[in-house]
Coordinates of C-alpha atoms in Angstrom, one line a residue:
M1 CA -155.9 -92.2 74.8
K2 CA -152.3 -91.4 76.9
R3 CA -153.5 -89.6 80.2
L4 CA -150.9 -87.2 81.4
I5 CA -151.5 -85.5 84.9
V6 CA -149.1 -82.6 86.5
T7 CA -149.0 -80.5 89.3
E8 CA -149.4 -76.5 88.4
C9 CA -146.1 -74.6 89.5
Y10 CA -144.4 -77.4 90.4
G11 CA -144.1 -80.5 88.2
A12 CA -143.4 -80.7 84.6
I13 CA -143.4 -82.8 81.8
P14 CA -141.2 -83.9 79.9
I15 CA -140.6 -84.1 76.1
S16 CA -138.6 -86.9 73.9
R17 CA -138.0 -87.6 70.6
Q18 CA -140.7 -90.5 70.6
G19 CA -142.5 -90.0 73.8
G20 CA -143.6 -92.3 76.0
S21 CA -146.3 -93.6 78.7
G22 CA -145.2 -90.7 80.3
A23 CA -144.0 -87.8 78.1
L24 CA -144.8 -86.0 75.2
S25 CA -143.3 -86.7 71.9
D26 CA -141.7 -83.9 69.8
R27 CA -145.2 -84.0 67.5
Q28 CA -147.5 -84.1 70.2
A29 CA -145.6 -80.8 71.8
D30 CA -146.3 -78.9 68.7
E31 CA -149.5 -79.6 68.6
L32 CA -150.0 -78.3 72.1
S33 CA -148.1 -75.3 71.1
Q34 CA -150.3 -74.9 68.1
Y35 CA -152.9 -75.4 70.9
V36 CA -151.7 -72.5 72.9
E37 CA -151.3 -70.1 69.6
R38 CA -154.9 -70.6 68.4
H39 CA -156.6 -70.0 71.5
V40 CA -154.4 -67.1 72.8
L41 CA -153.2 -68.8 75.9
D42 CA -150.8 -67.1 77.8
A43 CA -147.2 -68.7 76.5
D44 CA -145.4 -67.3 79.4
L45 CA -147.8 -69.8 81.6
I46 CA -147.8 -73.1 79.2
R47 CA -144.0 -73.0 79.2
I48 CA -142.9 -75.6 76.2
G49 CA -139.4 -76.0 76.5
R50 CA -137.3 -78.3 74.4
D51 CA -137.3 -80.9 76.9
Q52 CA -140.4 -80.0 79.0
V53 CA -143.8 -78.4 79.2
R54 CA -144.6 -76.8 82.7
F55 CA -147.7 -74.9 83.4
V56 CA -147.7 -71.8 85.7
N57 CA -151.2 -70.6 87.1
Y58 CA -153.7 -72.5 84.5
V59 CA -155.2 -75.8 86.1
G60 CA -157.9 -77.9 84.5
F61 CA -158.0 -80.4 81.5
L62 CA -157.2 -80.5 77.9
R63 CA -157.3 -83.2 75.4
M64 CA -155.5 -83.4 71.9
S65 CA -155.9 -85.4 69.3
D66 CA -154.1 -89.0 70.9
Y67 CA -153.7 -87.2 74.3
S68 CA -154.6 -85.7 77.5
I69 CA -153.5 -83.1 79.8
E70 CA -154.6 -82.8 83.7
V71 CA -153.2 -79.9 85.5
L72 CA -154.0 -80.1 89.1
P73 CA -153.4 -77.4 92.1
K74 CA -150.3 -78.1 94.7
V75 CA -151.9 -79.6 97.9
H76 CA -149.5 -81.6 100.8
A77 CA -151.4 -84.8 100.5
D78 CA -149.8 -86.7 97.3
N79 CA -153.3 -88.2 96.1
L80 CA -155.1 -87.2 92.9
G81 CA -158.1 -87.4 94.3
Y82 CA -157.8 -85.0 96.9
S83 CA -156.5 -82.2 94.3
R84 CA -159.5 -82.8 92.2
K85 CA -161.6 -82.7 95.3
I86 CA -159.9 -79.3 96.1
L87 CA -160.1 -77.9 92.7
L88 CA -163.6 -78.9 92.3
R89 CA -164.3 -76.9 96.2
M90 CA -162.4 -73.5 94.7
L91 CA -164.3 -73.9 91.5
A92 CA -167.7 -74.3 93.9
R93 CA -166.7 -71.0 96.2
S94 CA -165.6 -68.9 92.9
G95 CA -169.2 -69.4 91.7
Y96 CA -168.5 -71.3 88.5
L97 CA -170.7 -74.6 89.9
E98 CA -172.4 -75.8 92.8
I99 CA -171.4 -79.2 94.6
S100 CA -171.8 -80.1 98.2
E101 CA -168.8 -81.8 100.2
S102 CA -171.4 -84.6 100.2
E103 CA -171.9 -84.8 96.2
A104 CA -167.9 -84.3 95.8
D105 CA -167.1 -87.5 98.2
Q106 CA -169.9 -89.8 96.1
L107 CA -167.4 -89.2 92.8
E108 CA -165.2 -91.8 91.9
I109 CA -162.3 -88.9 91.3
E110 CA -159.9 -91.0 92.0
E111 CA -160.4 -92.6 88.8
M112 CA -162.2 -89.7 86.7
D113 CA -160.1 -86.6 85.3
L114 CA -161.9 -83.2 85.8
F115 CA -163.5 -83.2 82.3
E116 CA -165.5 -86.8 83.2
I117 CA -166.1 -85.5 86.9
L118 CA -167.5 -82.5 85.7
S119 CA -169.7 -84.0 82.8
L120 CA -171.0 -86.7 85.0
L121 CA -172.4 -83.7 87.1
Y122 CA -173.9 -82.2 84.5
V123 CA -175.5 -85.2 83.0
R124 CA -176.8 -86.1 86.8
R125 CA -178.2 -83.1 87.1
V126 CA -179.9 -81.5 83.9
T127 CA -181.3 -85.5 83.4
R128 CA -182.9 -85.3 87.3
E129 CA -184.4 -81.7 86.3
L130 CA -185.7 -83.6 82.4
V131 CA -187.4 -86.2 84.4
Q132 CA -189.5 -83.8 86.0
G133 CA -190.8 -82.0 82.5
V134 CA -188.9 -80.3 79.8
I135 CA -189.2 -76.1 80.3
R136 CA -191.4 -74.6 77.5
T137 CA -191.8 -71.1 76.9
Y138 CA -193.4 -68.8 74.5
V139 CA -191.4 -68.1 71.4
S140 CA -192.2 -65.5 68.5
V141 CA -193.1 -67.8 65.1
E142 CA -193.3 -65.9 62.1
D143 CA -195.3 -67.6 59.2
E144 CA -197.4 -67.5 56.1
L145 CA -200.7 -69.1 57.2
Q146 CA -204.3 -69.8 55.8
T147 CA -206.1 -67.9 58.6
L148 CA -205.1 -65.4 60.7
R149 CA -203.0 -66.2 64.2
G150 CA -201.3 -63.7 66.3
R151 CA -201.2 -60.2 64.1
I152 CA -200.1 -59.7 60.6
N153 CA -196.6 -59.5 59.9
V154 CA -197.2 -55.9 58.0
P155 CA -194.0 -55.2 56.5
S156 CA -194.0 -59.2 54.9
Q157 CA -197.6 -58.4 53.4
M158 CA -196.4 -55.3 51.7
R159 CA -192.7 -56.9 50.1
T160 CA -195.2 -60.0 48.9
S161 CA -198.4 -58.2 48.0
H162 CA -197.7 -58.3 44.4
R163 CA -197.5 -62.6 44.7
M164 CA -201.4 -63.9 43.9
S165 CA -201.9 -65.9 47.1
T166 CA -204.3 -66.2 50.3
A167 CA -201.7 -67.1 52.9
V168 CA -202.1 -64.5 55.3
P169 CA -198.1 -63.7 56.8
C170 CA -198.8 -63.8 60.4
I171 CA -196.3 -63.2 63.6
Y172 CA -197.7 -64.9 66.6
D173 CA -196.4 -67.1 69.9
E174 CA -196.3 -70.7 70.0
F175 CA -195.5 -72.2 73.5
D176 CA -192.0 -74.4 72.5
S177 CA -189.4 -76.1 74.2
N178 CA -187.2 -75.1 71.3
H179 CA -185.6 -72.0 72.9
E180 CA -181.9 -70.8 73.7
L181 CA -182.1 -72.5 77.8
N182 CA -182.5 -75.7 76.1
Q183 CA -180.9 -75.4 73.0
V184 CA -177.6 -74.6 75.4
L185 CA -178.6 -77.9 77.5
K186 CA -178.9 -80.1 74.5
A187 CA -175.3 -78.7 73.1
A188 CA -173.3 -79.9 76.2
L189 CA -174.7 -83.3 75.9
V190 CA -173.9 -83.5 72.7
K191 CA -170.3 -82.5 73.5
V192 CA -170.4 -85.2 76.2
V193 CA -171.5 -88.0 74.1
R194 CA -168.8 -86.7 71.7
L195 CA -166.0 -86.4 73.7
T196 CA -166.3 -88.4 77.3
A197 CA -164.3 -91.6 77.4
Q198 CA -166.7 -93.4 80.0
P199 CA -169.1 -95.6 78.3
R200 CA -171.7 -95.0 81.3
I201 CA -171.7 -91.0 81.2
R202 CA -171.9 -91.6 77.5
T203 CA -175.1 -93.5 77.8
M204 CA -176.5 -91.6 80.6
A205 CA -176.2 -88.4 78.2
A206 CA -177.7 -90.2 75.4
H207 CA -180.6 -91.2 77.5
A208 CA -181.2 -87.1 78.7
L209 CA -181.0 -86.5 75.0
T210 CA -184.3 -88.0 74.1
Y211 CA -185.9 -85.4 76.1
L212 CA -184.8 -82.5 73.8
E213 CA -185.1 -84.5 71.1
E214 CA -187.9 -81.4 69.6
V215 CA -185.4 -78.9 70.4
D216 CA -182.6 -77.7 67.2
E217 CA -179.0 -79.1 67.9
R218 CA -176.8 -76.2 67.8
A219 CA -173.1 -76.9 67.0
V220 CA -170.8 -75.9 69.7
V221 CA -169.2 -72.6 67.7
A222 CA -167.9 -69.8 68.8
G223 CA -170.5 -67.7 68.2
L224 CA -172.7 -70.1 70.9
R225 CA -169.8 -69.9 73.3
A226 CA -169.8 -65.8 73.2
Q227 CA -173.4 -66.0 73.4
I228 CA -173.9 -67.7 76.5
G229 CA -171.0 -66.0 78.2
K230 CA -172.2 -62.8 78.0
R231 CA -176.5 -63.3 78.1
R232 CA -177.8 -65.4 80.9
P233 CA -181.3 -66.4 80.6
R234 CA -183.7 -65.3 82.5
F235 CA -184.5 -67.7 85.5
D236 CA -187.8 -67.5 87.1
R237 CA -189.9 -69.8 89.7
L238 CA -191.0 -72.0 86.7
N239 CA -187.3 -72.7 85.2
R240 CA -184.7 -71.8 88.4
R241 CA -184.4 -75.5 88.7
F242 CA -182.5 -75.7 86.0
E243 CA -180.1 -72.6 86.9
P244 CA -177.2 -75.5 88.2
S245 CA -177.5 -77.6 85.0
W246 CA -177.1 -74.2 82.7
K247 CA -174.0 -73.2 84.6
L248 CA -172.2 -76.6 84.3
A249 CA -173.1 -76.2 80.6
H250 CA -172.0 -73.0 80.4
L251 CA -168.5 -74.1 82.2
L252 CA -168.4 -77.1 79.2
L253 CA -169.4 -74.8 76.6
S254 CA -167.9 -71.4 77.4
E255 CA -164.7 -69.7 76.5
N256 CA -163.1 -71.6 79.3
S257 CA -163.7 -74.4 77.5
P258 CA -162.9 -73.7 73.6
S259 CA -163.3 -76.7 71.6
S260 CA -161.8 -77.3 67.6
R261 CA -160.4 -79.2 65.2
L262 CA -156.9 -78.8 65.0
G263 CA -155.5 -80.8 62.3
G264 CA -158.4 -83.1 61.5
Q265 CA -158.8 -84.3 64.9
S266 CA -161.3 -83.1 68.0
T267 CA -159.6 -80.8 70.5
S268 CA -161.1 -78.9 73.6
G269 CA -159.7 -77.2 77.1
L270 CA -160.9 -76.5 80.2
L271 CA -158.9 -74.0 81.9
F272 CA -158.7 -72.3 84.8
K273 CA -156.3 -69.3 86.3
M274 CA -155.4 -70.2 89.6
N275 CA -154.8 -66.6 90.4
E276 CA -158.4 -65.8 90.0
L277 CA -159.5 -69.1 91.7
F278 CA -157.6 -68.1 95.0
E279 CA -158.8 -64.7 94.9
H280 CA -162.4 -65.6 94.5
Y281 CA -161.8 -68.5 97.2
V282 CA -160.2 -66.0 99.5
G283 CA -163.1 -63.5 98.7
F284 CA -165.8 -66.4 100.1
L285 CA -163.8 -67.3 103.6
L286 CA -163.6 -63.3 103.9
R287 CA -167.4 -62.7 103.6
Q288 CA -167.6 -65.3 105.9
A289 CA -165.7 -63.7 108.6
A290 CA -166.3 -60.1 108.1
S291 CA -169.8 -58.7 107.1
D292 CA -168.8 -55.7 105.4
V293 CA -166.4 -56.5 102.4
V294 CA -166.1 -54.5 99.0
T295 CA -164.8 -56.5 96.1
K296 CA -162.4 -54.5 93.8
D297 CA -163.1 -51.0 95.4
R298 CA -162.4 -48.4 92.3
S299 CA -163.1 -45.0 95.0
K300 CA -159.4 -44.1 94.7
K301 CA -157.1 -42.7 92.1
L302 CA -153.0 -43.0 92.6
L303 CA -152.9 -39.9 90.4
V304 CA -155.0 -37.3 88.5
K305 CA -153.8 -35.5 85.0
D306 CA -153.5 -31.4 85.1
G307 CA -156.2 -30.0 83.7
N308 CA -158.9 -32.5 84.0
G309 CA -160.3 -33.4 87.6
K310 CA -162.2 -36.9 86.8
Q311 CA -159.4 -38.6 84.7
G312 CA -157.6 -40.7 87.0
V313 CA -154.0 -41.9 85.5
F314 CA -153.4 -44.6 87.9
Q315 CA -157.0 -46.4 89.4
L316 CA -156.4 -48.2 92.5
E317 CA -158.1 -51.3 92.8
P318 CA -157.5 -53.2 95.9
D319 CA -158.9 -57.1 95.6
Y320 CA -160.9 -56.5 98.9
L321 CA -161.5 -53.4 101.4
I322 CA -162.8 -54.7 104.7
S323 CA -164.5 -52.4 107.1
K324 CA -164.6 -53.5 110.6
G325 CA -167.1 -50.9 111.7
N326 CA -166.9 -49.2 115.8
G327 CA -164.3 -46.4 114.9
E328 CA -161.7 -49.3 113.8
P329 CA -159.2 -48.5 110.9
S330 CA -160.5 -50.3 107.8
I331 CA -158.2 -53.6 106.5
I332 CA -157.0 -54.1 102.9
V333 CA -156.1 -57.9 101.9
D334 CA -154.5 -58.1 98.3
T335 CA -153.9 -61.6 96.8
K336 CA -150.7 -62.8 95.2
W337 CA -150.8 -66.1 93.6
K338 CA -147.0 -66.1 93.5
V339 CA -144.2 -68.4 95.3
I340 CA -142.7 -67.0 98.1
S341 CA -140.1 -68.3 100.5
S342 CA -138.9 -67.8 103.9
K343 CA -135.1 -68.6 102.9
L344 CA -135.4 -65.4 100.9
P345 CA -134.9 -61.7 101.8
R346 CA -138.2 -60.4 102.5
H347 CA -139.5 -63.7 101.8
G348 CA -139.1 -62.5 98.2
V349 CA -142.1 -60.4 97.8
Q350 CA -141.5 -58.5 94.7
R351 CA -140.6 -54.8 94.9
E352 CA -143.4 -53.9 92.6
D353 CA -146.2 -55.6 95.1
F354 CA -144.3 -53.2 98.4
Y355 CA -145.5 -50.0 95.8
Q356 CA -148.6 -51.7 95.2
M357 CA -149.3 -51.6 98.9
Y358 CA -147.8 -48.3 100.0
A359 CA -150.4 -46.5 97.4
Y360 CA -153.1 -48.0 99.1
L361 CA -151.8 -47.2 102.6
T362 CA -151.2 -43.3 101.8
R363 CA -154.4 -43.0 99.5
Y364 CA -156.9 -44.3 101.8
P365 CA -156.9 -42.4 105.0
E366 CA -159.4 -45.1 106.5
V367 CA -156.8 -48.2 106.1
G368 CA -154.8 -49.1 109.2
K369 CA -153.4 -52.6 108.0
V370 CA -152.5 -53.5 104.5
I371 CA -152.3 -57.7 104.2
L372 CA -150.2 -59.1 101.1
L373 CA -151.9 -62.7 101.1
Y374 CA -149.8 -65.6 99.0
P375 CA -150.6 -69.9 99.0
H376 CA -148.8 -71.5 102.0
H377 CA -146.1 -74.3 100.7
D378 CA -143.4 -75.9 102.7
D379 CA -141.0 -73.1 102.1
V380 CA -142.6 -70.7 104.1
K381 CA -142.3 -71.2 107.9
V382 CA -145.2 -71.0 110.1
L383 CA -144.8 -68.5 113.5
D384 CA -145.3 -69.8 116.6
D385 CA -147.9 -67.0 117.2
N386 CA -149.8 -68.0 113.7
G387 CA -148.8 -64.0 113.1
P388 CA -147.6 -62.6 109.8
S389 CA -144.4 -64.1 107.9
E390 CA -143.1 -60.5 107.6
A391 CA -144.5 -57.2 108.7
W392 CA -143.4 -53.2 108.1
H393 CA -144.8 -50.0 109.0
L394 CA -144.9 -46.7 107.5
E395 CA -141.7 -44.6 108.7
G396 CA -143.5 -42.2 111.5
E397 CA -146.7 -44.0 111.1
P398 CA -146.7 -46.8 113.3
G399 CA -150.5 -47.1 112.8
K400 CA -150.0 -47.4 108.9
R401 CA -148.8 -51.5 108.8
L402 CA -148.2 -53.7 106.0
Q403 CA -148.0 -57.3 106.8
V404 CA -147.5 -60.7 104.7
Y405 CA -149.3 -63.8 104.9
T406 CA -149.7 -67.5 103.5
L407 CA -153.3 -69.4 103.5
D408 CA -153.1 -73.0 103.2
Y409 CA -155.9 -73.8 101.2
D410 CA -156.2 -77.3 101.8
N411 CA -158.5 -77.2 104.9
E412 CA -161.2 -74.8 104.4
E413 CA -161.9 -74.5 108.8
E414 CA -158.6 -74.1 109.5
A415 CA -157.9 -71.7 106.5
L416 CA -161.2 -69.7 107.9
E417 CA -159.6 -69.0 111.5
R418 CA -156.3 -68.2 109.3
V419 CA -158.5 -65.4 107.6
K420 CA -160.4 -64.2 111.0
E421 CA -156.7 -64.5 112.8
M422 CA -155.7 -62.0 110.0
I423 CA -158.3 -59.1 110.0
F424 CA -159.1 -59.3 113.8

């Protein structure tokens, strides 16, 4: 299978008639286009042109009939393993998975793509827990028995009362391993066995499946993906050790990871939007730096429709509202996954973003500063005092300020210090 690797926003995959080792053929480009349409992905962000494909905002992994595409975030070091490590860290900080720095260092991230890395993490974790014992729970069972067990199923008995039978319809609880949590764990293992290109991972997953032989094998279909996306198992002291494994299984099976058959060939994807990862990662850093951080505050409206004092026309929802206490003005931080540049007027900050920040400054009396935070890259000059790249204040109100900062997410220690500088 042909493996293609591209950098989000900055890189592109060429398209040629016959394709090649580093390009898509016309047929493969058409297959990708069908996949984007089939799974209602944003065609403006997966730009399939006549001679190249460019991924904007999306990162992750796609596997088509005879090729795969891995989309990695832009980092300073020209190193695939480092890019994957940064992506894993952002996924962890965003709550998608649990992985420590030492665990990431032990992975062979130079050789494995994102799907293989997550598959290996999952198989290792779920095997470690299954060896200690499969979780069993009470499951409600309806059956006709010769002796009463549990309680009589009265509606069923009334429907079958005309039959000459000695069997009694019963409803009873059975201590069983065939429940939803184990079914999801098994479905993820089945998917790994089916799709992994690593024999070692396939063997490990097949071994883990032997612990779940009594569990029904449920196909990875849209119904299951929607179910696990909306309903979370109830974790308690008995099954909590499986929670990290369930998170990874959810990740491998969820709607972020659509799996289907396109043209008779199995296809699979694992895609994330970088604007969401960046926003969640910034939130993690802010919570490390400040004690009072509100996410997506909805306490203010920009306009209210006449005649209805409760109906807001424009609901304001800043990404993060930080209260510093001690009578100091609060701060709003709004993240933007956009490219700005010191070569452009106002660093290329878009007019609609200015208006949005102006609304925050005017509608939040307690807020003294609004920060627009963008990802850092080489076209943004770093000032000597590590201050904002751009700064303004409202006319006649110097205490109401708007500042533009960039954040280098490669180095977490430096990023945390940068966040502290911004808000303190």
